[in-house]
Amino acid sequence: MVNHSLTAALEAAGAQLAAEAARFASFGWMRGTSGNLSVVLSRVPLQLAVTASGMDKGELTPSDVVLVDSNGQAVGGGRPSAEAALHARIASLTDAGAVAHVHTVASVAMGHRHPDKIVFQDLEMLKGVGRPAEHEQVLLPVIANSQDMDILGNRLEAAHDPRMPAVVVAGHGLYAWGNDLVHARHHAETIEWLLELELAAHT
């Protein structure tokens, strides 16, 4: 049973998720119905608002959101993204308040080229993920894809570096997270810029 305060929080989250999804879709990062976003509404128990499955992310409304539990299962109806369980796993593992998953060409291409990790160094944009701009190699983990969210979550947890708020899933796309949706968006945009640069530099 969803209480009234949680319903109000879900509606507010839906409006924010719709706005952020439209922004990502305008970049071409959520083509078709791909990609998904989430925001944590409760820590105990863990509950997240996740974009609904099968929806055009450029046309979401505040009602196109589903409340899910720590296993990514819907609470009170609706059909969440198939990857809701991974969003919940990331939120639990990292204490993130929001997760962004986008399907970008650069993340998929670079994941194929570097199936374990992608290395960045001496780039000013690294400051955007809280890392030094000089003299230090910064590693972005890459994990193999799976349609089983338990397997994918285990791979992400094994590869997780608390200093890097993102991971590339080979053949799939980019997951980035942050304290809130805006913070997660900034991390996604920063990592995508770095991936595009590396892709262009070695083409």
GROMACS .gro file of C-alpha atoms in nm:
model
  203
    1MET     CA    1   0.000   0.000   0.000
    2VAL     CA    2   0.145   0.337  -0.106
    3ASN     CA    3   0.075   0.612   0.150
    4HIS     CA    4  -0.024   0.967   0.059
    5SER     CA    5   0.314   1.125   0.134
    6LEU     CA    6   0.489   0.865  -0.079
    7THR     CA    7   0.236   0.919  -0.357
    8ALA     CA    8   0.315   1.291  -0.353
    9ALA     CA    9   0.689   1.218  -0.357
   10LEU     CA   10   0.639   0.978  -0.648
   11GLU     CA   11   0.450   1.241  -0.846
   12ALA     CA   12   0.721   1.500  -0.782
   13ALA     CA   13   0.988   1.250  -0.882
   14GLY     CA   14   0.792   1.165  -1.195
   15ALA     CA   15   0.801   1.528  -1.307
   16GLN     CA   16   1.175   1.548  -1.250
   17LEU     CA   17   1.242   1.215  -1.420
   18ALA     CA   18   1.035   1.321  -1.722
   19ALA     CA   19   1.231   1.646  -1.754
   20GLU     CA   20   1.568   1.474  -1.725
   21ALA     CA   21   1.467   1.199  -1.968
   22ALA     CA   22   1.361   1.460  -2.223
   23ARG     CA   23   1.701   1.628  -2.187
   24PHE     CA   24   1.889   1.301  -2.246
   25ALA     CA   25   1.660   1.210  -2.536
   26SER     CA   26   1.735   1.545  -2.699
   27PHE     CA   27   2.102   1.441  -2.706
   28GLY     CA   28   2.014   1.117  -2.887
   29TRP     CA   29   2.118   0.915  -2.581
   30MET     CA   30   1.776   0.751  -2.530
   31ARG     CA   31   1.667   0.660  -2.879
   32GLY     CA   32   1.354   0.456  -2.935
   33THR     CA   33   1.247   0.357  -2.587
   34SER     CA   34   1.600   0.287  -2.461
   35GLY     CA   35   1.754   0.404  -2.137
   36ASN     CA   36   1.610   0.458  -1.792
   37LEU     CA   37   1.640   0.688  -1.493
   38SER     CA   38   1.568   0.650  -1.124
   39VAL     CA   39   1.564   0.850  -0.805
   40VAL     CA   40   1.568   0.717  -0.449
   41LEU     CA   41   1.258   0.805  -0.248
   42SER     CA   42   1.328   0.604   0.067
   43ARG     CA   43   1.635   0.439   0.218
   44VAL     CA   44   1.465   0.220   0.479
   45PRO     CA   45   1.307   0.038   0.315
   46LEU     CA   46   1.490   0.114  -0.012
   47GLN     CA   47   1.238   0.239  -0.269
   48LEU     CA   48   1.303   0.413  -0.598
   49ALA     CA   49   1.099   0.593  -0.861
   50VAL     CA   50   1.198   0.445  -1.199
   51THR     CA   51   1.092   0.541  -1.549
   52ALA     CA   52   0.825   0.308  -1.684
   53SER     CA   53   0.912   0.037  -1.935
   54GLY     CA   54   0.860   0.073  -2.310
   55MET     CA   55   0.805   0.450  -2.311
   56ASP     CA   56   0.956   0.710  -2.544
   57LYS     CA   57   1.188   0.895  -2.307
   58GLY     CA   58   1.143   1.220  -2.493
   59GLU     CA   59   0.768   1.215  -2.428
   60LEU     CA   60   0.734   1.102  -2.067
   61THR     CA   61   0.475   1.259  -1.840
   62PRO     CA   62   0.501   1.277  -1.458
   63SER     CA   63   0.278   0.969  -1.436
   64ASP     CA   64   0.513   0.753  -1.645
   65VAL     CA   65   0.704   0.639  -1.338
   66VAL     CA   66   0.689   0.328  -1.119
   67LEU     CA   67   0.773   0.281  -0.753
   68VAL     CA   68   1.005  -0.019  -0.701
   69ASP     CA   69   1.159  -0.194  -0.403
   70SER     CA   70   1.517  -0.304  -0.336
   71ASN     CA   71   1.472  -0.593  -0.581
   72GLY     CA   72   1.342  -0.371  -0.859
   73GLN     CA   73   0.989  -0.506  -0.820
   74ALA     CA   74   0.693  -0.273  -0.861
   75VAL     CA   75   0.520  -0.151  -0.546
   76GLY     CA   76   0.157  -0.062  -0.604
   77GLY     CA   77   0.135  -0.140  -0.975
   78GLY     CA   78   0.295  -0.037  -1.302
   79ARG     CA   79   0.571  -0.191  -1.513
   80PRO     CA   80   0.917  -0.054  -1.439
   81SER     CA   81   1.220  -0.077  -1.663
   82ALA     CA   82   1.362  -0.427  -1.689
   83GLU     CA   83   1.681  -0.284  -1.536
   84ALA     CA   84   1.514  -0.144  -1.225
   85ALA     CA   85   1.684  -0.411  -1.014
   86LEU     CA   86   2.025  -0.284  -1.125
   87HIS     CA   87   1.927   0.072  -1.035
   88ALA     CA   88   1.833  -0.051  -0.687
   89ARG     CA   89   2.160  -0.244  -0.660
   90ILE     CA   90   2.360   0.066  -0.753
   91ALA     CA   91   2.169   0.282  -0.506
   92SER     CA   92   2.234   0.029  -0.231
   93LEU     CA   93   2.601  -0.021  -0.318
   94THR     CA   94   2.697   0.343  -0.366
   95ASP     CA   95   2.441   0.534  -0.154
   96ALA     CA   96   2.354   0.725  -0.471
   97GLY     CA   97   2.032   0.924  -0.474
   98ALA     CA   98   1.976   0.883  -0.848
   99VAL     CA   99   2.094   0.670  -1.141
  100ALA     CA  100   2.103   0.750  -1.513
  101HIS     CA  101   2.136   0.482  -1.779
  102VAL     CA  102   2.188   0.594  -2.138
  103HIS     CA  103   2.261   0.412  -2.463
  104THR     CA  104   2.533   0.614  -2.633
  105VAL     CA  105   2.743   0.519  -2.935
  106ALA     CA  106   3.065   0.621  -2.762
  107SER     CA  107   3.005   0.407  -2.453
  108VAL     CA  108   2.924   0.098  -2.660
  109ALA     CA  109   3.216   0.150  -2.900
  110MET     CA  110   3.466   0.213  -2.622
  111GLY     CA  111   3.334  -0.082  -2.424
  112HIS     CA  112   3.406  -0.307  -2.722
  113ARG     CA  113   3.758  -0.166  -2.758
  114HIS     CA  114   3.839  -0.189  -2.387
  115PRO     CA  115   3.648  -0.480  -2.229
  116ASP     CA  116   3.796  -0.435  -1.879
  117LYS     CA  117   3.854  -0.064  -1.824
  118ILE     CA  118   3.895   0.267  -2.002
  119VAL     CA  119   4.183   0.489  -1.892
  120PHE     CA  120   4.173   0.870  -1.884
  121GLN     CA  121   4.451   1.107  -1.786
  122ASP     CA  122   4.544   1.476  -1.798
  123LEU     CA  123   4.201   1.602  -1.897
  124GLU     CA  124   4.031   1.899  -1.733
  125MET     CA  125   3.691   1.734  -1.762
  126LEU     CA  126   3.796   1.470  -1.509
  127LYS     CA  127   3.716   1.729  -1.243
  128GLY     CA  128   3.350   1.671  -1.337
  129VAL     CA  129   3.363   1.331  -1.167
  130GLY     CA  130   3.573   1.453  -0.875
  131ARG     CA  131   3.907   1.330  -1.006
  132PRO     CA  132   4.234   1.521  -1.063
  133ALA     CA  133   4.293   1.683  -1.400
  134GLU     CA  134   4.665   1.603  -1.405
  135HIS     CA  135   4.922   1.336  -1.327
  136GLU     CA  136   4.688   1.050  -1.234
  137GLN     CA  137   4.533   0.773  -1.438
  138VAL     CA  138   4.158   0.754  -1.389
  139LEU     CA  139   3.991   0.421  -1.461
  140LEU     CA  140   3.634   0.372  -1.580
  141PRO     CA  141   3.526   0.010  -1.522
  142VAL     CA  142   3.380  -0.191  -1.810
  143ILE     CA  143   3.172  -0.502  -1.738
  144ALA     CA  144   3.024  -0.768  -1.963
  145ASN     CA  145   2.654  -0.744  -2.034
  146SER     CA  146   2.385  -0.984  -1.915
  147GLN     CA  147   2.008  -0.994  -1.931
  148ASP     CA  148   2.009  -1.133  -1.576
  149MET     CA  149   2.016  -0.834  -1.342
  150ASP     CA  150   2.157  -1.041  -1.055
  151ILE     CA  151   2.455  -1.143  -1.269
  152LEU     CA  152   2.499  -0.790  -1.401
  153GLY     CA  153   2.474  -0.648  -1.050
  154ASN     CA  154   2.739  -0.891  -0.925
  155ARG     CA  155   2.970  -0.788  -1.207
  156LEU     CA  156   2.916  -0.423  -1.131
  157GLU     CA  157   2.980  -0.474  -0.760
  158ALA     CA  158   3.303  -0.664  -0.831
  159ALA     CA  159   3.428  -0.389  -1.063
  160HIS     CA  160   3.302  -0.094  -0.860
  161ASP     CA  161   3.553   0.179  -0.774
  162PRO     CA  162   3.405   0.423  -0.519
  163ARG     CA  163   3.609   0.702  -0.679
  164MET     CA  164   3.428   0.659  -1.015
  165PRO     CA  165   3.050   0.724  -1.023
  166ALA     CA  166   2.994   0.534  -1.345
  167VAL     CA  167   3.040   0.206  -1.529
  168VAL     CA  168   3.022   0.101  -1.894
  169VAL     CA  169   2.830  -0.216  -1.976
  170ALA     CA  170   2.987  -0.359  -2.290
  171GLY     CA  171   2.752  -0.373  -2.585
  172HIS     CA  172   2.489  -0.191  -2.384
  173GLY     CA  173   2.564   0.158  -2.256
  174LEU     CA  174   2.661   0.381  -1.966
  175TYR     CA  175   2.537   0.388  -1.606
  176ALA     CA  176   2.619   0.697  -1.399
  177TRP     CA  177   2.496   0.800  -1.057
  178GLY     CA  178   2.506   1.086  -0.811
  179ASN     CA  179   2.353   1.240  -0.501
  180ASP     CA  180   2.046   1.346  -0.701
  181LEU     CA  181   1.926   1.348  -1.060
  182VAL     CA  182   2.113   1.664  -1.155
  183HIS     CA  183   2.433   1.526  -1.005
  184ALA     CA  184   2.383   1.197  -1.191
  185ARG     CA  185   2.321   1.391  -1.512
  186HIS     CA  186   2.644   1.588  -1.468
  187HIS     CA  187   2.838   1.265  -1.420
  188ALA     CA  188   2.676   1.107  -1.727
  189GLU     CA  189   2.751   1.412  -1.941
  190THR     CA  190   3.110   1.429  -1.819
  191ILE     CA  191   3.180   1.061  -1.877
  192GLU     CA  192   3.015   1.070  -2.218
  193TRP     CA  193   3.234   1.369  -2.317
  194LEU     CA  194   3.544   1.175  -2.209
  195LEU     CA  195   3.432   0.867  -2.402
  196GLU     CA  196   3.360   1.070  -2.716
  197LEU     CA  197   3.703   1.231  -2.694
  198GLU     CA  198   3.881   0.897  -2.658
  199LEU     CA  199   3.678   0.750  -2.942
  200ALA     CA  200   3.761   1.043  -3.172
  201ALA     CA  201   4.128   1.047  -3.072
  202HIS     CA  202   4.180   0.681  -3.166
  203THR     CA  203   3.960   0.651  -3.473
   0.00000   0.00000   0.00000
